[in-house]
Coordinates of C-alpha atoms in Angstrom, one line a residue:
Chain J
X1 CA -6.4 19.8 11.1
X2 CA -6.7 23.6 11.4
X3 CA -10.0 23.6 11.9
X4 CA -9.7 21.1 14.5
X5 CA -7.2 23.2 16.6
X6 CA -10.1 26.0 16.1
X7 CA -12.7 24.1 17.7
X8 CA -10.4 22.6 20.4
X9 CA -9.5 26.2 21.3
X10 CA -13.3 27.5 21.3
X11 CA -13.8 24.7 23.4
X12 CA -11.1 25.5 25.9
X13 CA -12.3 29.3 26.1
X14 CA -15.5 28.2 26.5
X15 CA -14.8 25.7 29.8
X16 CA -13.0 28.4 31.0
X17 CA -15.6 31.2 30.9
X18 CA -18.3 28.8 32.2
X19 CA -16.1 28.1 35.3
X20 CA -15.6 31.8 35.7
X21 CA -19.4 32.6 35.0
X22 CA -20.2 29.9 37.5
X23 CA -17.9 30.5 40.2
X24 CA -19.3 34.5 39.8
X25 CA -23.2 33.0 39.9
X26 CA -22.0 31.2 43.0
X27 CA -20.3 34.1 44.8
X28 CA -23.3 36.3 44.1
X29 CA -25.9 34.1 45.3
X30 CA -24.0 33.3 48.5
X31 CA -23.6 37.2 49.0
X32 CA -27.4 37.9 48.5
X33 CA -28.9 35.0 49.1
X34 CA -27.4 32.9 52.0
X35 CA -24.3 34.3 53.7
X36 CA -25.3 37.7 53.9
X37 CA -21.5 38.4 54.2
X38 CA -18.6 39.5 51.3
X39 CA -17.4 36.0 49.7
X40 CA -14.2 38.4 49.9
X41 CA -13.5 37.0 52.9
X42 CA -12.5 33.4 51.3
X43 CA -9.2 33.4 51.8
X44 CA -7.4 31.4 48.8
X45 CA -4.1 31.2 51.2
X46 CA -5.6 29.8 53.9
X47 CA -7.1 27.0 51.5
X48 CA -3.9 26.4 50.3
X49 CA -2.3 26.1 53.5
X50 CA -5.2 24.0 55.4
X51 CA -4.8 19.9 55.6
X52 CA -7.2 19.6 52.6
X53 CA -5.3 20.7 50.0
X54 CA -2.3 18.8 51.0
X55 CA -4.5 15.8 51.3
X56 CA -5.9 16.6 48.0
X57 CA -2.9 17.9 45.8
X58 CA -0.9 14.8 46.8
X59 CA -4.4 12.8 45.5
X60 CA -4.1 15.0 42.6
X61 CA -0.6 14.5 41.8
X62 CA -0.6 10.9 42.1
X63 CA -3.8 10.7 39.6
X64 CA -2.2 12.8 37.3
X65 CA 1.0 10.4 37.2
X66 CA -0.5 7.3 37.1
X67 CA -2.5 8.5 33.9
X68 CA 1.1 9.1 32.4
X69 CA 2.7 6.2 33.4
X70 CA -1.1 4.5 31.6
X71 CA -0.4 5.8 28.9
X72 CA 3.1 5.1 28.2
X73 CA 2.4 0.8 27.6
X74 CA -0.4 2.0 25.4
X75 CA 1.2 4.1 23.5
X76 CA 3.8 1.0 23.0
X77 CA 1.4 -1.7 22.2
X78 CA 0.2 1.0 19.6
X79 CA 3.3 1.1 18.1
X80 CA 4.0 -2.2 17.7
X81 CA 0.1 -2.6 15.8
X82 CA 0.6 -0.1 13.7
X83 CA 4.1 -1.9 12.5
X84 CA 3.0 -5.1 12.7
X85 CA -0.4 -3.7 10.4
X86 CA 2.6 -1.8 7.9
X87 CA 4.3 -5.3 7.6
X88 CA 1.2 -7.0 6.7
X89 CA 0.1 -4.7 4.1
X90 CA 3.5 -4.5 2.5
X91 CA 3.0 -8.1 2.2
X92 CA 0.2 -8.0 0.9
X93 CA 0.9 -5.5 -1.6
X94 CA 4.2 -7.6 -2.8
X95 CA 1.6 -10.4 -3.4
X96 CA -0.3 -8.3 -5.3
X97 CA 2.5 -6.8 -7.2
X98 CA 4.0 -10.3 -7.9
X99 CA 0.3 -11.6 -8.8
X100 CA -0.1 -8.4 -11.6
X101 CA 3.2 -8.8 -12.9
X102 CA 2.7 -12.7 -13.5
X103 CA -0.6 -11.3 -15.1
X104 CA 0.7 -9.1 -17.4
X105 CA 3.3 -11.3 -18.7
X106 CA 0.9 -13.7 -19.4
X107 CA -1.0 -11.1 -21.2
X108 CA 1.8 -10.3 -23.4
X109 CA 2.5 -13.9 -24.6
X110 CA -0.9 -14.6 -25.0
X111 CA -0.7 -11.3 -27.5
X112 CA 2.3 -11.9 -29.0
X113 CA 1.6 -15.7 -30.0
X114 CA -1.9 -13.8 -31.0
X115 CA -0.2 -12.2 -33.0
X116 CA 1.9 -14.3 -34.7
X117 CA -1.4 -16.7 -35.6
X118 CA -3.0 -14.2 -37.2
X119 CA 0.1 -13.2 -39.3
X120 CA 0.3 -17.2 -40.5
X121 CA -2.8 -16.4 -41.1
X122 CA -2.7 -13.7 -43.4
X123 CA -2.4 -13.7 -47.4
X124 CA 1.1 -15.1 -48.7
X125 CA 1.6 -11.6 -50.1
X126 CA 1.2 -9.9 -46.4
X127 CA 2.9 -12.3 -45.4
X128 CA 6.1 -11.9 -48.0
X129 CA 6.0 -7.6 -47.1
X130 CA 6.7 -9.4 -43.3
X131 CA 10.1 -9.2 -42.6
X132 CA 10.1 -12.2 -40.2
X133 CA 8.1 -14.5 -42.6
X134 CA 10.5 -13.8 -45.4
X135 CA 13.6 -16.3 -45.5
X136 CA 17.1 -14.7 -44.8
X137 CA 19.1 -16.9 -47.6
X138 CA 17.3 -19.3 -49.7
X139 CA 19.3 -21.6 -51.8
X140 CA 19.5 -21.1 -55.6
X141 CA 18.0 -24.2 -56.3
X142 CA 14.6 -23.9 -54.6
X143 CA 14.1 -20.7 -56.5
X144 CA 12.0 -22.1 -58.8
X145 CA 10.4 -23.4 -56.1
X146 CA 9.4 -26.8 -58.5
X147 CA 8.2 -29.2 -55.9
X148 CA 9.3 -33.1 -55.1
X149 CA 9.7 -34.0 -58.6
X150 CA 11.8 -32.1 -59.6
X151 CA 14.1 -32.6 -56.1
X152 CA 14.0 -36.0 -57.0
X153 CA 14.9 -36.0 -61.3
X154 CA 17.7 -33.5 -59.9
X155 CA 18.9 -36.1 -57.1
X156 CA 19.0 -39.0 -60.1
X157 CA 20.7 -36.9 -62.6
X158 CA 23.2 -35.8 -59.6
X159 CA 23.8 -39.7 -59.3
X160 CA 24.1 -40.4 -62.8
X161 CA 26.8 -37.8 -63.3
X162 CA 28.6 -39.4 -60.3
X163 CA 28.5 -42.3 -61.8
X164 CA 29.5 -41.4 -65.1
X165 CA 32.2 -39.6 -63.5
X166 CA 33.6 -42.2 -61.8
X167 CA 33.5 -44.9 -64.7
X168 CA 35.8 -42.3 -66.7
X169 CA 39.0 -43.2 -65.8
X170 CA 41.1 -40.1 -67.2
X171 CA 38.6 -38.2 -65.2
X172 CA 38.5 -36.0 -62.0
X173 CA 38.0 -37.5 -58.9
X174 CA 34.3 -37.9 -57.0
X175 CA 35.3 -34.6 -54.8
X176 CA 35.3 -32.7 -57.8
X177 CA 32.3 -33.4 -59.3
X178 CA 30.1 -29.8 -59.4
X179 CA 27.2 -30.7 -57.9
X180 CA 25.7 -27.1 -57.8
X181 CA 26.5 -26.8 -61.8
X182 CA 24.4 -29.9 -62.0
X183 CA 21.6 -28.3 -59.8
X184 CA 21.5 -25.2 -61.8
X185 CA 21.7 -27.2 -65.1
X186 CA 18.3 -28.9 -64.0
X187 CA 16.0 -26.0 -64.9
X188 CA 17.6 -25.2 -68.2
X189 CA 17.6 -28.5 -69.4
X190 CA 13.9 -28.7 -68.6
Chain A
X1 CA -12.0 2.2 -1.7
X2 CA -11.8 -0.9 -3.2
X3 CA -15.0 -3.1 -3.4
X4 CA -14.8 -6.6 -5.1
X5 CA -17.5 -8.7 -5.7
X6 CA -16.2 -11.8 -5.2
X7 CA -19.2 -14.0 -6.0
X8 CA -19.3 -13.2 -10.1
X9 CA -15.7 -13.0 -10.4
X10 CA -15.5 -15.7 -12.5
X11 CA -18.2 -13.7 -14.7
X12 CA -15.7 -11.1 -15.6
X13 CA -13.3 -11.3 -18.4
X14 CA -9.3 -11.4 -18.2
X15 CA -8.9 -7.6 -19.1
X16 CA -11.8 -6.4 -15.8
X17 CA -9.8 -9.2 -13.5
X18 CA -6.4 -7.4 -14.5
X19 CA -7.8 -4.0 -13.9
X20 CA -9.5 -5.4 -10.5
X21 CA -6.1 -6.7 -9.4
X22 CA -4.7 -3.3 -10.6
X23 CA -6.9 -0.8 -8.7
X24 CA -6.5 -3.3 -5.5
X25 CA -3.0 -2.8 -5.5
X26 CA -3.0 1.1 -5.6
X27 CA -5.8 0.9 -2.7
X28 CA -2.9 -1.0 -0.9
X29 CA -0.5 1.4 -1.4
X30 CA -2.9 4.2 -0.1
X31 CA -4.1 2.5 2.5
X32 CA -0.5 1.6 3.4
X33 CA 0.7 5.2 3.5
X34 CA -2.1 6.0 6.0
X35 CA -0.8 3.7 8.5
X36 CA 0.5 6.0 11.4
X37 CA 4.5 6.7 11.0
X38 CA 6.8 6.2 14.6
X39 CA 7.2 9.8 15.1
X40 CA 3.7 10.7 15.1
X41 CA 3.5 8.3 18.8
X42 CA 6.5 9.4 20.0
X43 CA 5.2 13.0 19.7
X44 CA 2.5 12.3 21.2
X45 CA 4.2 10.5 24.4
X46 CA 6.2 13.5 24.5
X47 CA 3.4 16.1 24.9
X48 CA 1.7 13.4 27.3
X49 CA 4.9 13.9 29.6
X50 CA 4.5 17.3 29.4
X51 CA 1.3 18.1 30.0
X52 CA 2.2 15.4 33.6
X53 CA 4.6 17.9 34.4
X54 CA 2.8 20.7 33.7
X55 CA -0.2 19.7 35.8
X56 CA 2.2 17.9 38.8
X57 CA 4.3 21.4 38.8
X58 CA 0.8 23.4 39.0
X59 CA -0.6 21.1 41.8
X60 CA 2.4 21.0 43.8
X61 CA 3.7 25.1 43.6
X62 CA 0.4 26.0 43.8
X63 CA 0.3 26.6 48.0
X64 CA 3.7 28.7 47.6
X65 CA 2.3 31.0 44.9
X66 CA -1.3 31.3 45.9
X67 CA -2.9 29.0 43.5
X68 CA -1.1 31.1 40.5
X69 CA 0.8 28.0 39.3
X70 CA -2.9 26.0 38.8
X71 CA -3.0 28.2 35.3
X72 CA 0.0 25.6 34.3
X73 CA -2.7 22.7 35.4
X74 CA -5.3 24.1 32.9
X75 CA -2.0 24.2 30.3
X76 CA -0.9 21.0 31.0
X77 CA -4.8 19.5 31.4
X78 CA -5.8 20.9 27.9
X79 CA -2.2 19.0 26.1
X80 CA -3.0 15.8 27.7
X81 CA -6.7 16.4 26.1
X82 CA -5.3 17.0 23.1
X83 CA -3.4 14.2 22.8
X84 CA -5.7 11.9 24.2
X85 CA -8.1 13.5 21.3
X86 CA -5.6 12.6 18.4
X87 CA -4.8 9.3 19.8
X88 CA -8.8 8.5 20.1
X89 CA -8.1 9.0 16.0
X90 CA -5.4 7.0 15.5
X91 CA -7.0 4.1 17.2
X92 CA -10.1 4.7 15.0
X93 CA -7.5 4.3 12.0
X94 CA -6.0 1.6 13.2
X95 CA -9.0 -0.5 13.8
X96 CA -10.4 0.9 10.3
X97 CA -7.4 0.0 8.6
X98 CA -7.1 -3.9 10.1
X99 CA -10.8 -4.5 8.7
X100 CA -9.4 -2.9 5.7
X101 CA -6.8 -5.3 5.8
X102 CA -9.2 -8.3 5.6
X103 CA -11.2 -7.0 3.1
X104 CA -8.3 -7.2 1.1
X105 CA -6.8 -10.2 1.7
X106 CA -10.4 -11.3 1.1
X107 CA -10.3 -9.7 -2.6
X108 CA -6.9 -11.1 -2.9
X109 CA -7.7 -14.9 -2.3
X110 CA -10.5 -14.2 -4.5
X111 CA -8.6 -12.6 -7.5
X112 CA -5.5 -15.0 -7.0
X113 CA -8.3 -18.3 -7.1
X114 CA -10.0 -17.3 -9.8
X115 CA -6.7 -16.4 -12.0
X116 CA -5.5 -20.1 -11.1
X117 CA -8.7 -21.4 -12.2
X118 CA -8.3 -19.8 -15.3
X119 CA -5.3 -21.6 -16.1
X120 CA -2.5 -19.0 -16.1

């Protein structure tokens, strides 16, 4: 911007000494050349006072106003394009925004369930140092972790002690039978 | 600037399509930030209306004080240029920025059509 203000202001000087060179060029070749006579004798007052230069400045003036008043509805319309251009590209960019957000969640599922398969899919002993994998409370039945025959000779000796229990007639009641002695006795008596 | 070729998007994998849609958003934000603020116009309307007066005073004061005043003309002449100058610039902008504009939206259709067909 600087640099711009530089060659604006050369260019200024330089309009300016070209009139002045020219207007000089002029006077001197009227003096030698055609009048014969001291361009001295131009009188700038008189100008100024004769009909032409009122005719003219009013000309002038008007020009110069009516380029203002020109410029003031373009300088509006302007305006109102350059918001109208904000609004659209603030649009634009929330789309965007809302499009690369959606993007990157889907990314982090994708990774996350990525993630999760390949630890299913690691060995059982990765998988036990995972703290996830790794049940919080197991039962102390499954510990020997026997299988469905052994669920199922533990379920028929739980009903045969209920039964036993309940053909005893001196005996306790059904509520008291201890099913989780007669689940721990399983292994043992294997 | 952002350039998207939108005929082999669907060529490019997820990660290039993310980092597409990435780098088109910052261009927006740029390009949005070069967008000419209020006060730049209304600072130039002012120094419009003064260069008018300038050059009216000049014109018109210029039969009282011998043609001295017509120095305020070349003040007032050489604002006005200026501003007409700057404003040249910022209708270059604006123009450059609205086919900017399009270009994006065209890169964002593209991006947004080939991330549906890609089953989200």
């Amino acid at each position: 911007m600087p640099e711009e203000s530089g060659r604006r202001s050369v260019s200024l000087i330089a309009w300016l000494s070209a009139d002045v060179v020219s207007f000089a060029l002029g006077a001197v070749v009227t003096h030698f050349a055609l009048l014969r006579e001291p361009i001295s004798q131009v009188s700038v007052q008189a100008f100024f006072a004769s009909p032409f230069w009122s005719t003219a400045s009013v000309g002038l003036v008007c020009f110069v106003l009516g380029l203002g008043f020109a410029y003031v509805p373009f300088s509006w319309y302007r305006s109102d394009a350059n918001r109208d251009l904000e609004i659209k590209y603030r649009t634009l960019r929330e789309k965007t925004d809302a499009l690369r957000e959606r993007a990157d969640a889907l990314r982090e599922r994708t990774d996350s369930r990525r993630d999760r398969a390949e630890a299913f899919r690691a060995p059982p002993s990765a998988r036990a140092v995972a703290p996830q994998e790794s049940p919080p409370d197991e039962p102390p039945y499954s510990e020997g972790g026997d299988g469905p025959q052994d669920i199922a000779a533990v379920i028929s000796e739980m009903s045969a002690a209920i039964k036993a229990n309940l053909r005893e007639p001196g005996s306790k009641g059904p509520m008291d039978v201890d099913l989780k002695q007669a689940l721990r006795q399983k292994p043992s008596s294997e | 600037m952002f350039k998207v070729a939108t005929a082999n998007l669907s060529a490019i994998s997820d990660a290039e399509l993310d980092i597409r849609l990435q780098a088109l958003s910052v261009d927006l934000a740029i390009a949005g930030e070069r967008i000419e603020p209020g006060p730049a116009a209304r600072k130039r309307l002012r120094q419009v209306f003064r260069g008018v007066v300038l050059t009216v005073a000049g014109i018109l004061f210029a039969a009282q004080t011998g043609g001295l005043t017509l120095l305020l003309c070349v003040a007032g002449v050489a604002g006005m240029i200026d501003v007409l100058e700057e404003d040249a610039a910022a209708v270059k902008l604006q123009f450059r920025l609205s086919s900017d504009l399009e270009r994006y939206n065209g890169a964002y259709e593209s991006i947004a059509i080939e991330k549906a067909n890609r089953a989200w």
